[in-house]
Coordinates of C-alpha atoms and ligand atoms in Angstrom, one line a residue:
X1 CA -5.3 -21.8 5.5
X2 CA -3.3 -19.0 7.2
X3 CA 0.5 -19.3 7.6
X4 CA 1.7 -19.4 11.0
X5 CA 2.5 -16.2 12.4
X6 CA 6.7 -15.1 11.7
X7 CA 9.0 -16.8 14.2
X8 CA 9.9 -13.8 16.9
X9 CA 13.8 -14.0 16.8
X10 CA 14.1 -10.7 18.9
X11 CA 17.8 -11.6 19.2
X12 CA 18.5 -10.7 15.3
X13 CA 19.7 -7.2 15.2
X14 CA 19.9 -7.5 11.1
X15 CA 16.0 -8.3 10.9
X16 CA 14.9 -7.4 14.2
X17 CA 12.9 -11.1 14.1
X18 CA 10.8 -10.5 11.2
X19 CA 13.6 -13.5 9.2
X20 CA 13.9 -11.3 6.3
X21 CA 15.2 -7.8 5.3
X22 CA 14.9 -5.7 1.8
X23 CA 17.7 -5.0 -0.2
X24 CA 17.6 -2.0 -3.4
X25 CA 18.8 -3.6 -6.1
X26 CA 19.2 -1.0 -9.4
X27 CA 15.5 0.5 -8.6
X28 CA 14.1 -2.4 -7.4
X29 CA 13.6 -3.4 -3.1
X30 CA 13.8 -7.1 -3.0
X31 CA 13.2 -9.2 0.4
X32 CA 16.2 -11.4 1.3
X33 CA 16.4 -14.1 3.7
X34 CA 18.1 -12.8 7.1
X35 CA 21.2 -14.9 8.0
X36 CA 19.8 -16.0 11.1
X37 CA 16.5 -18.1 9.2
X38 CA 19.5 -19.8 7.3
X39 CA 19.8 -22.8 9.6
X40 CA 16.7 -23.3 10.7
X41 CA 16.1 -26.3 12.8
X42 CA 12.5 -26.7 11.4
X43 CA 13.1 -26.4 7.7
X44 CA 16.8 -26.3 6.8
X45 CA 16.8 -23.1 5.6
X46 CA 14.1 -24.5 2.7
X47 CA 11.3 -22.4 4.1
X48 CA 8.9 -25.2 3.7
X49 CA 7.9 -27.6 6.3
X50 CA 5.2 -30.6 6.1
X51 CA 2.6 -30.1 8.5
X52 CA -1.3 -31.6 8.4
X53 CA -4.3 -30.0 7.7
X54 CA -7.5 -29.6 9.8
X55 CA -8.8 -33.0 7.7
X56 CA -5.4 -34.9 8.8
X57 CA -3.7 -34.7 5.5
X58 CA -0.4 -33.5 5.3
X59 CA 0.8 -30.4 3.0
X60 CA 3.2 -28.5 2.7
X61 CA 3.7 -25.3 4.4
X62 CA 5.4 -21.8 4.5
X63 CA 8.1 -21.9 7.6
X64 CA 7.5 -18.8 10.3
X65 CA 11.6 -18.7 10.1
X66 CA 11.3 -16.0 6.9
X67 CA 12.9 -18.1 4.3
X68 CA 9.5 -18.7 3.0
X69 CA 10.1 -18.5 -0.5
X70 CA 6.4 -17.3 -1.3
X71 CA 6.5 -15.0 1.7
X72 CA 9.9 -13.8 0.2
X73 CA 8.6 -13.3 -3.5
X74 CA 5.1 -11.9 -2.5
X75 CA 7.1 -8.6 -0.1
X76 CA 9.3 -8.0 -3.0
X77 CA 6.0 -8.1 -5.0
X78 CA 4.9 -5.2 -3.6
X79 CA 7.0 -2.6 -4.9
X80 CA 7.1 -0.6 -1.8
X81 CA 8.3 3.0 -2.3
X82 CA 12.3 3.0 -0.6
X83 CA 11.6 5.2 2.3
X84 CA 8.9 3.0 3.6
X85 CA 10.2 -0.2 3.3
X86 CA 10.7 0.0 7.1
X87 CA 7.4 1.7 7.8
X88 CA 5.3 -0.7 9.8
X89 CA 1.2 -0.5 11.2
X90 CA 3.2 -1.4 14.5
X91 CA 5.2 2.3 14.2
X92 CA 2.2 4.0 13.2
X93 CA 1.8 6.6 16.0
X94 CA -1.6 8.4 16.8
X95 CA -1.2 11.8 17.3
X96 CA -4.6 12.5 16.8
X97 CA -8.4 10.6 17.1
X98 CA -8.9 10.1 13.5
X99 CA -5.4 8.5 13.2
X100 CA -6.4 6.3 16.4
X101 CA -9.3 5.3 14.2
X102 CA -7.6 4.7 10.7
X103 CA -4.9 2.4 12.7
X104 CA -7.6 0.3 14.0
X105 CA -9.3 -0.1 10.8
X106 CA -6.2 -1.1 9.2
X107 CA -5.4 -3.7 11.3
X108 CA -9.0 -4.4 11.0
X109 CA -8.2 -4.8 7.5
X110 CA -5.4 -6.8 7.8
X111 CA -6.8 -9.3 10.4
X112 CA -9.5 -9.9 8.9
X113 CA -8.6 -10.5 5.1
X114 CA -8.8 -13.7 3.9
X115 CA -6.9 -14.8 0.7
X116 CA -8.9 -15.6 -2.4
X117 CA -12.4 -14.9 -1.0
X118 CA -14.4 -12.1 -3.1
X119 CA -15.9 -9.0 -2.1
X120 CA -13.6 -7.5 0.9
X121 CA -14.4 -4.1 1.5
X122 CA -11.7 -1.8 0.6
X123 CA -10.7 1.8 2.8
X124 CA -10.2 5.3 0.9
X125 CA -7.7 7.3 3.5
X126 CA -8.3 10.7 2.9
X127 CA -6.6 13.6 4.2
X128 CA -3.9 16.5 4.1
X129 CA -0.3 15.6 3.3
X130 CA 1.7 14.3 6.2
X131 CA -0.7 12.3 8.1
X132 CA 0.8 9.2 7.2
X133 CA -1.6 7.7 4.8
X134 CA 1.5 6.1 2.6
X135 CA 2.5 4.8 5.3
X136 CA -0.5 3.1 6.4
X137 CA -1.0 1.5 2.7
X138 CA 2.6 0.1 2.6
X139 CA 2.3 -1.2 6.3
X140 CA -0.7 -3.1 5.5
X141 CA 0.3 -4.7 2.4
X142 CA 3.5 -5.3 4.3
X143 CA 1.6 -6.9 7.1
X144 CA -0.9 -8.9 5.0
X145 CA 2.6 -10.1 2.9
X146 CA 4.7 -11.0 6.1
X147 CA 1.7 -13.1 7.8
X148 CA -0.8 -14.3 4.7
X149 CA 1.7 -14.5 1.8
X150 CA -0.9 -12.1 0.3
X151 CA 0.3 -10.5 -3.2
X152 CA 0.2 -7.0 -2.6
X153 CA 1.1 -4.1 -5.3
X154 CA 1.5 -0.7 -4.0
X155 CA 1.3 2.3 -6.8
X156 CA 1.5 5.9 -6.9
X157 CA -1.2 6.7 -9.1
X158 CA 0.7 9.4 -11.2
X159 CA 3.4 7.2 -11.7
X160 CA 1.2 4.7 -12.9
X161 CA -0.5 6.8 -15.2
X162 CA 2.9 7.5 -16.7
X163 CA 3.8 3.7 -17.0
X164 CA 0.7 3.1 -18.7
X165 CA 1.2 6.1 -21.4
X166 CA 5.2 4.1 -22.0
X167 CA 2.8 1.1 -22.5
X168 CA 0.8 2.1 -25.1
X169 CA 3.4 3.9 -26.9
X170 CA 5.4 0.5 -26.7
X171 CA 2.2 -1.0 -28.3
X172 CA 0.7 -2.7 -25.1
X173 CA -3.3 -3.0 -25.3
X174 CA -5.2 -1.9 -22.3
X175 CA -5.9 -5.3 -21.4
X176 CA -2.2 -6.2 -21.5
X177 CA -1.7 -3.3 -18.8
X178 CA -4.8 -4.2 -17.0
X179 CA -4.1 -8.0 -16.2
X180 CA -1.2 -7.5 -14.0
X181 CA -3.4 -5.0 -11.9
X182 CA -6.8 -7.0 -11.9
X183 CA -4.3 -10.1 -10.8
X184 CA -2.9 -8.7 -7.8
X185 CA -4.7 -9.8 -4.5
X186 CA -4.7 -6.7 -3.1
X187 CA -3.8 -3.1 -4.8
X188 CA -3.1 0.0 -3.4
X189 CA -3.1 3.2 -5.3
X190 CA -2.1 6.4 -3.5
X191 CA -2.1 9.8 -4.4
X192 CA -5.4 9.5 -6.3
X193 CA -6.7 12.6 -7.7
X194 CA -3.1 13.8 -8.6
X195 CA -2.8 13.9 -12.0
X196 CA -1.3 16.1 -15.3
X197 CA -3.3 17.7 -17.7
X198 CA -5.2 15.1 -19.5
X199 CA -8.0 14.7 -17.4
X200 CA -10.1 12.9 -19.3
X201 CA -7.7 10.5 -20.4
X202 CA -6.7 10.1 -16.4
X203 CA -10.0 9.6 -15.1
X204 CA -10.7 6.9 -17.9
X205 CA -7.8 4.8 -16.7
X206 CA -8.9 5.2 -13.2
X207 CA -12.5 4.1 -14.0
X208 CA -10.9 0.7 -16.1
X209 CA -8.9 -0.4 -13.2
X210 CA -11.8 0.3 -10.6
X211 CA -13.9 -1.4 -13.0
X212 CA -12.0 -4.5 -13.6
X213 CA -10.9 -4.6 -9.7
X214 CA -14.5 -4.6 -9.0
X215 CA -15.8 -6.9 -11.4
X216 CA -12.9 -9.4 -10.2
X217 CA -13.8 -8.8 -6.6
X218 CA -10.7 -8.0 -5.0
X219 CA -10.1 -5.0 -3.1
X220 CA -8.1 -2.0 -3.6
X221 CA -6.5 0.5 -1.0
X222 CA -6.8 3.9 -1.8
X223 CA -5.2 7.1 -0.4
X224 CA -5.4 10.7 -1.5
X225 CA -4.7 14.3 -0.3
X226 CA -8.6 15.6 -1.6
X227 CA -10.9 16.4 0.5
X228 CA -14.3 15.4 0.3
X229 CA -17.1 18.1 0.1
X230 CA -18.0 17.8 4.0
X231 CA -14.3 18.0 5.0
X232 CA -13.2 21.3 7.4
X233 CA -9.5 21.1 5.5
X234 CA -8.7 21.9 2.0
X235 CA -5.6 20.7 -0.7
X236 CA -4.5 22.6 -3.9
X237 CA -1.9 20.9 -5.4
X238 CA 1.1 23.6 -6.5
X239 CA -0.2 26.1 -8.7
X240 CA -3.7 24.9 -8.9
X241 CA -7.2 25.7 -7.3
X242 CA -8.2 24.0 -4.5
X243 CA -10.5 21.3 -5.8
X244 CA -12.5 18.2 -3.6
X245 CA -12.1 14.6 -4.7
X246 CA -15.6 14.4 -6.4
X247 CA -14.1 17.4 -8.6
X248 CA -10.8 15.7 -9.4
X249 CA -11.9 12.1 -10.3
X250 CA -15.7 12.8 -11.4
X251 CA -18.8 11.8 -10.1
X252 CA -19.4 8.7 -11.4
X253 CA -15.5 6.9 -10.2
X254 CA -16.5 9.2 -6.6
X255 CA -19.5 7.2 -6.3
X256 CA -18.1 3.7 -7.2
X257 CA -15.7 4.2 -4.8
X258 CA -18.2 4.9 -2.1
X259 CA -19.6 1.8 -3.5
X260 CA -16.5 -0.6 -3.0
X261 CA -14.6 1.3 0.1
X262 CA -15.1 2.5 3.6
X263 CA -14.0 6.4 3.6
X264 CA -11.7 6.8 6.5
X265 CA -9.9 10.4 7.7
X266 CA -7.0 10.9 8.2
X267 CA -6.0 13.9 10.5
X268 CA -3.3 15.0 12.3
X269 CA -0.6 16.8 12.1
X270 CA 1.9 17.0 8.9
X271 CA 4.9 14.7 9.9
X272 CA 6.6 15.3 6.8
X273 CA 6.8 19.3 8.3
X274 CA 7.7 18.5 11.3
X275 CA 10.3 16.1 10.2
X276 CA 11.8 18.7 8.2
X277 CA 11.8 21.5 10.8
X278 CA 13.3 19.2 13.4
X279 CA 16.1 18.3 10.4
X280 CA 16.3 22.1 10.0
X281 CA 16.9 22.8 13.8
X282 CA 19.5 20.1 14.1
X283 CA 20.9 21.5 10.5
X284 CA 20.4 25.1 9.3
X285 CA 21.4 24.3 6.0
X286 CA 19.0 21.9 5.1
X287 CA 16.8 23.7 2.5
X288 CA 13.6 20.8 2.2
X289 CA 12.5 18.0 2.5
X290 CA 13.7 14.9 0.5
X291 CA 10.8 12.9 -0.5
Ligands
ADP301 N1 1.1 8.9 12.4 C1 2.4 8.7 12.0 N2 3.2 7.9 12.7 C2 4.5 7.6 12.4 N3 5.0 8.2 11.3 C3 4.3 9.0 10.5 C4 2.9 9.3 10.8 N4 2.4 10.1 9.9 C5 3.4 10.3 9.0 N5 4.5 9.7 9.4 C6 5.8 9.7 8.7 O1 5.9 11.0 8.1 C7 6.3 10.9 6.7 C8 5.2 11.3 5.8 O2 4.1 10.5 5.9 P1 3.2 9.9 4.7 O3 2.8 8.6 5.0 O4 4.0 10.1 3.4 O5 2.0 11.0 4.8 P2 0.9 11.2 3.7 O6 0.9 10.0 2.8 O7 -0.4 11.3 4.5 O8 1.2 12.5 3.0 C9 6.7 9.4 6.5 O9 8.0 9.3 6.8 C10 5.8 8.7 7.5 O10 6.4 7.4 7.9
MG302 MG1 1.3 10.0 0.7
ZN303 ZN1 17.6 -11.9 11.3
ZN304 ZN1 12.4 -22.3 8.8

């Protein structure tokens, strides 16, 4: 059954309504209750209300105040990167048509997701840098957190790589490392196609967590900066030869992940540039960007 829809409190400068806000704690951004869901009329401040279901019976259910403690634990869940645990679909702006379209197939995404039923189609966002595809990842899974209670997991898919490799040399089994991936309702991995040097060893990681994704039937986000063959832009990553997506994660994951995800574009024009030129014209000094 779908929780009801967050409890607009537009008067809440702290959480501007959403009932909660994130808080970095060591490395780690956790969702706390806002102060103004703490005495709320409908549940106390317990996040839980009775309610009945469509057959009459009554259950339990998450409170649209935001101290829904499985609303709560399912945003800190998703291990959103710092600078985008304000990004949202709703400040998504469109700057171009193919950002128009990857908006509205988001929220397509989003809207239409339904919590523990198999075989969603998932979307690979692909384009240059700067078009805002992390920030399309985290808002969904920030969205489908905030209004289904849907455990999301976003993950940079170098980083992983190097969590994985700390794994094994800590003794973990791949299917140790694998559960907490296949488990997650809905997984996002960005960046795909970066890697190091051990190519093989990369793409065989990639192809076990498509696999088991897959064969689990739950979907996974993807994003990357790789072209595909028929694309009019290119990416090198520093240092290296341009290459296409099919060349950086092989032919057979390229073609399982035409199997499992829609292939959206995602042009426009580089924000993260523009950010940093407008930083540069308000500040001379400032030498790059800082993410
Ligand atoms: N279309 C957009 N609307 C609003 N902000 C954007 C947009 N595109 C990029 N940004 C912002 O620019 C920065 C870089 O975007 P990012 O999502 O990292 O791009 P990408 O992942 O495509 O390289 C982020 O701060 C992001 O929020
Ligand atoms: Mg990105
Ligand atoms: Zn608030
Ligand atoms: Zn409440």
């Amino acid at each position: 059954m779908a929780e009801p829809a967050p409890i607009p409190k537009p008067s809440c400068a702290l959480c501007g309504g959403e009932g909660f806000s994130f808080q970095q704690r060591d490395d780690k951004a956790v969702a706390v209750v806002c102060e103004c869901a703490r005495g709320c009329p409908e549940c106390g401040g317990q996040g839980r209300v009775y309610a009945r279901d469509g057959r009459g019976y009554e259950i339990l259910r998450g409170c649209g105040c935001g101290a829904d403690p499985r609303r709560l634990s399912a945003l800190t869940g998703l291990q959103l990167p710092s600078k985008f645990l304000d990004r949202t679909l709703a400040s998504y702006r469109c700057y171009h048509p193919a950002q128009q379209r990857a908006l509205l197939r988001a929220r397509r995404f989003v809207d239409e997701f339904v919590p523990a039923a198999a075989g969603q189609r998932a979307l690979l966002f692909c384009g240059p840098p700067g078009t805002g595809k992390t920030h399309l990842l985290c808002g969904m899974l920030r969205e489908l957190a905030v209004h289904k209670s849907v455990r999301g997991r976003y993950e940079e898919f170098f980083l992983l790589l190097s969590d994985i490799r700390d794994g094994f040399s800590r003794g973990l089994s791949s299917r140790e490392w694998l559960e907490p991936l296949r488990l997650t309702d809905v997984l996002a991995i960005d960046e795909l196609g970066k890697g190091g040097k051990n190519r093989e060893w990369e793409q065989g990681v990639l192809d076990e967590i498509i696999s088991v994704r897959y064969n689990a039937g739950r979907p996974t986000l993807l994003a990357t900066n790789y072209p595909r063959a028929t694309s009019d832009w290119e990416f090198k990553a520093d240092g290296a030869a341009a290459e296409t997506l099919e060349q950086r994660v092989g032919p057979r994951i390229f073609s399982r992940i035409h199997e499992m995800c829609d292939v959206i574009d995602v042009i426009g024009p580089d924000q993260r540039k523009d950010q940093h030129d407008a930083r540069k014209a308000r500040d001379p000094s400032d030498h790059g960007p800082r993410y």
